[in-house]
Short mmCIF file of C-alpha atoms in Angstrom, two decimals:
data_model
loop_
_atom_site.label_atom_id
_atom_site.label_comp_id
_atom_site.label_asym_id
_atom_site.label_seq_id
_atom_site.Cartn_x
_atom_site.Cartn_y
_atom_site.Cartn_z
CA GLN A 1 44.47 17.72 90.04
CA GLN A 2 46.43 17.10 87.16
CA GLN A 3 49.15 14.81 88.33
CA VAL A 4 51.29 14.76 84.84
CA LYS A 5 51.77 18.29 83.44
CA GLN A 6 52.56 18.10 79.34
CA SER A 7 54.14 20.90 77.34
CA PRO A 8 53.89 22.35 74.61
CA GLN A 9 50.28 21.27 73.47
CA SER A 10 51.37 21.97 69.60
CA LEU A 11 54.88 21.63 67.96
CA ILE A 12 56.00 21.98 64.33
CA VAL A 13 59.67 21.19 63.47
CA GLN A 14 60.49 20.86 60.11
CA LYS A 15 62.04 17.56 58.52
CA GLY A 16 65.39 16.54 59.91
CA GLY A 17 64.89 18.88 63.27
CA ILE A 18 64.67 17.81 66.71
CA SER A 19 61.22 17.50 68.41
CA ILE A 20 61.20 17.98 72.40
CA ILE A 21 57.96 17.34 74.05
CA ASN A 22 58.59 17.99 78.15
CA CYS A 23 56.74 16.47 80.94
CA ALA A 24 56.65 17.43 85.04
CA TYR A 25 55.33 15.69 88.08
CA GLU A 26 54.83 15.90 91.67
CA ASN A 27 54.44 12.83 93.04
CA THR A 28 57.23 11.12 94.34
CA ALA A 29 56.13 7.46 94.24
CA PHE A 30 55.88 7.50 90.45
CA ASP A 31 58.47 5.04 89.18
CA TYR A 32 57.31 4.38 85.42
CA PHE A 33 57.39 6.91 82.94
CA PRO A 34 56.33 5.75 79.33
CA TRP A 35 55.59 7.93 76.20
CA TYR A 36 52.81 7.10 73.92
CA GLN A 37 51.90 7.82 70.22
CA GLN A 38 48.53 8.44 68.68
CA PHE A 39 47.96 8.68 64.90
CA PRO A 40 44.70 10.10 64.12
CA GLY A 41 41.92 7.59 64.41
CA LYS A 42 44.03 4.94 66.12
CA GLY A 43 44.36 4.00 69.34
CA PRO A 44 47.65 5.34 71.35
CA ALA A 45 50.74 2.67 71.55
CA LEU A 46 53.46 2.73 73.77
CA LEU A 47 56.49 4.31 72.09
CA ILE A 48 59.47 4.17 74.57
CA ALA A 49 59.38 4.13 78.46
CA ILE A 50 61.67 4.71 81.24
CA ARG A 51 62.33 4.06 85.23
CA PRO A 52 63.65 6.20 87.34
CA ASP A 53 67.15 4.13 87.89
CA VAL A 54 68.91 5.51 84.28
CA SER A 55 68.78 9.15 83.65
CA GLU A 56 68.38 8.64 79.80
CA LYS A 57 66.91 5.71 77.17
CA LYS A 58 67.34 5.73 73.54
CA GLU A 59 65.67 3.74 71.25
CA GLY A 60 66.43 4.62 67.25
CA ARG A 61 65.79 8.26 66.81
CA PHE A 62 63.70 8.58 70.11
CA THR A 63 64.95 9.42 73.52
CA ILE A 64 63.80 9.95 76.93
CA SER A 65 65.78 12.05 79.21
CA PHE A 66 64.93 11.82 83.00
CA ASN A 67 65.72 14.23 86.02
CA LYS A 68 64.28 12.56 89.30
CA SER A 69 65.61 15.67 91.55
CA ALA A 70 63.56 18.31 89.20
CA LYS A 71 60.68 15.59 88.51
CA GLN A 72 60.98 15.83 84.98
CA PHE A 73 61.21 13.76 82.02
CA SER A 74 61.44 14.81 78.08
CA LEU A 75 61.10 12.79 74.85
CA HIS A 76 63.30 14.03 71.96
CA ILE A 77 62.86 13.29 68.70
CA MET A 78 65.89 13.37 66.55
CA ASP A 79 66.14 13.96 62.79
CA SER A 80 62.05 14.15 62.72
CA GLN A 81 60.33 13.05 59.85
CA PRO A 82 56.75 13.36 58.10
CA GLY A 83 55.41 9.94 59.32
CA ASP A 84 56.31 11.04 62.65
CA SER A 85 53.66 13.55 62.97
CA ALA A 86 51.37 12.58 65.63
CA THR A 87 49.92 13.33 69.23
CA TYR A 88 52.53 12.17 71.32
CA PHE A 89 51.20 11.67 75.50
CA CYS A 90 53.47 11.16 78.38
CA ALA A 91 52.61 9.18 81.87
CA ALA A 92 53.49 7.88 84.61
CA SER A 93 52.67 5.34 87.02
CA GLY A 94 53.56 4.41 90.85
CA ARG A 95 53.44 1.72 93.05
CA GLY A 96 50.84 1.15 96.21
CA SER A 97 47.29 1.96 95.44
CA THR A 98 47.55 3.74 92.43
CA LEU A 99 49.60 0.57 90.63
CA GLY A 100 47.99 -0.42 87.43
CA ARG A 101 46.87 2.99 87.03
CA LEU A 102 48.61 5.52 84.46
CA TYR A 103 47.92 9.16 84.68
CA PHE A 104 48.40 10.85 81.32
CA GLY A 105 49.55 14.55 80.03
CA ARG A 106 47.45 16.31 77.86
CA GLY A 107 49.11 15.52 74.94
CA THR A 108 51.19 17.14 72.18
CA GLN A 109 50.24 17.68 68.46
CA LEU A 110 53.55 16.96 66.46
CA THR A 111 53.49 18.25 63.00
CA VAL A 112 56.69 17.63 61.31
CA TRP A 113 56.69 19.61 57.95
CA PRO A 114 59.12 17.90 54.73
CA ASN B 1 45.89 -12.27 67.48
CA ALA B 2 43.22 -9.53 67.62
CA GLY B 3 44.59 -7.86 70.22
CA VAL B 4 41.93 -5.55 71.86
CA THR B 5 38.99 -4.83 70.16
CA GLN B 6 36.09 -2.83 70.97
CA THR B 7 32.51 -2.47 69.91
CA PRO B 8 30.43 -0.33 68.34
CA LYS B 9 33.12 1.77 66.75
CA PHE B 10 30.55 4.61 66.16
CA ARG B 11 27.22 5.57 67.99
CA VAL B 12 24.87 8.29 68.19
CA LEU B 13 22.37 8.51 71.57
CA LYS B 14 19.82 10.73 72.47
CA THR B 15 19.93 12.22 75.97
CA GLY B 16 18.68 10.03 78.38
CA GLN B 17 19.28 6.60 76.49
CA SER B 18 21.65 3.86 77.80
CA MET B 19 23.93 2.04 76.01
CA THR B 20 26.82 -0.84 76.54
CA LEU B 21 30.38 -0.63 75.49
CA LEU B 22 32.22 -3.84 74.91
CA CYS B 23 35.81 -4.48 75.42
CA ALA B 24 37.55 -7.63 74.65
CA GLN B 25 40.95 -8.57 74.82
CA ASP B 26 42.68 -11.90 73.71
CA MET B 27 45.92 -11.61 75.24
CA ASN B 28 44.99 -13.32 78.99
CA HIS B 29 45.87 -9.65 80.44
CA GLU B 30 44.87 -9.67 84.39
CA TYR B 31 44.56 -5.38 83.89
CA MET B 32 42.06 -3.53 81.53
CA TYR B 33 40.87 -0.17 81.46
CA TRP B 34 38.47 2.36 80.10
CA TYR B 35 39.70 5.94 79.08
CA ARG B 36 37.63 8.89 77.39
CA GLN B 37 39.47 11.55 75.33
CA ASP B 38 38.63 14.48 74.76
CA PRO B 39 40.07 17.45 72.81
CA GLY B 40 42.98 19.46 74.89
CA MET B 41 42.09 17.07 77.79
CA GLY B 42 44.39 13.65 76.77
CA LEU B 43 43.31 10.38 77.99
CA ARG B 44 41.42 10.14 81.32
CA LEU B 45 40.94 7.12 82.78
CA ILE B 46 36.99 5.97 83.91
CA HIS B 47 37.15 2.73 85.30
CA TYR B 48 39.60 0.23 85.47
CA SER B 49 39.85 -3.58 86.63
CA VAL B 50 42.79 -5.65 88.29
CA GLY B 51 41.37 -8.77 87.75
CA GLU B 52 38.16 -10.89 86.82
CA GLY B 53 35.12 -9.92 89.17
CA THR B 54 37.10 -6.68 90.26
CA THR B 55 36.38 -3.10 89.21
CA ALA B 56 37.67 0.26 90.67
CA LYS B 57 37.14 4.31 89.90
CA GLY B 58 39.27 6.17 87.81
CA GLU B 59 39.73 9.70 87.45
CA VAL B 60 35.77 10.20 85.84
CA PRO B 61 33.61 7.65 86.67
CA ASP B 62 30.69 9.48 86.96
CA GLY B 63 27.86 8.85 85.38
CA TYR B 64 29.16 5.03 84.04
CA ASN B 65 29.62 1.63 85.19
CA VAL B 66 31.51 -1.02 84.46
CA SER B 67 31.60 -4.76 84.75
CA ARG B 68 34.43 -7.67 84.43
CA LEU B 69 32.39 -11.13 84.48
CA LYS B 70 34.76 -12.74 82.42
CA LYS B 71 38.79 -12.19 82.15
CA GLN B 72 38.56 -11.04 78.27
CA ASN B 73 35.73 -8.97 78.64
CA PHE B 74 35.29 -5.35 80.17
CA LEU B 75 32.15 -3.58 79.72
CA LEU B 76 31.30 0.16 79.83
CA GLY B 77 27.49 1.02 80.75
CA LEU B 78 26.04 4.57 80.41
CA GLU B 79 22.59 4.14 81.90
CA SER B 80 21.28 7.81 80.96
CA ALA B 81 23.51 9.44 78.26
CA ALA B 82 24.13 13.49 78.52
CA PRO B 83 25.68 15.15 75.99
CA SER B 84 28.86 16.06 78.06
CA GLN B 85 29.42 12.43 77.83
CA THR B 86 29.75 13.07 73.79
CA SER B 87 33.83 11.56 73.69
CA VAL B 88 35.94 8.96 72.31
CA TYR B 89 36.04 5.32 74.27
CA PHE B 90 39.13 3.59 74.42
CA CYS B 91 39.74 0.74 76.10
CA ALA B 92 43.22 -0.67 77.03
CA SER B 93 44.72 -3.96 78.73
CA SER B 94 47.96 -4.82 80.14
CA TYR B 95 49.64 -8.03 81.55
CA ARG B 96 50.20 -6.27 84.87
CA GLY B 97 50.41 -2.91 86.46
CA GLN B 98 53.52 -1.19 84.92
CA TYR B 99 53.19 -3.18 81.86
CA GLU B 100 52.68 -1.95 78.65
CA GLN B 101 49.09 -0.97 77.88
CA TYR B 102 47.38 -2.34 74.77
CA PHE B 103 44.92 0.27 73.18
CA GLY B 104 41.94 -0.80 71.18
CA PRO B 105 40.76 1.62 68.05
CA GLY B 106 38.19 3.18 69.57
CA THR B 107 34.60 4.32 70.24
CA ARG B 108 33.28 7.48 69.08
CA LEU B 109 30.05 8.47 70.94
CA THR B 110 27.60 11.55 70.13
CA VAL B 111 25.00 12.25 72.74
CA THR B 112 22.42 14.78 71.04
#
């Protein structure tokens, strides 16, 4: 059973546009939601993360929006640039027996056209 | 600091052969993880460790074994490789749970 569902699988955006990637989860024990960015041939790297005590977190052009009641969170990339072309993974983690484990979505391949 | 390193970077195995992938981290992290990445499947956790001498199963542990004899090293073993184990393997480490995971550069394994 997939713990975190991510959409879309691929996304093509024009330079300067807004990229939006969505994720949903079911486990209400999850309380940590990071996003990872992966460039071809490299390992993933943490981009931004949020905890459910806030509804939004912004770092530069990257924003996470979090809807606790809907159990959904999304990544917005403003003013998308060709250098943002990468695969993005959302993830979730909870306390208790799953502490330390990240459950990843299946990824979104973003292409930003110049 | 080298961060997280993985050895080897590439490997081709024949069905039934065995091998060990080595992961090393120099950040004094408690937690270490092994993932596999396959197209369209995201990152799937194979095994993880929350401290020296401890290991736990992840989402897809069958066909793999691990050991964490030293805090800085986490070994992933394939006793009898199968074509279904063709994948890119990533090791990661973190200070504790729910802290940033630092990933290695990956090992591309092909089993023929």
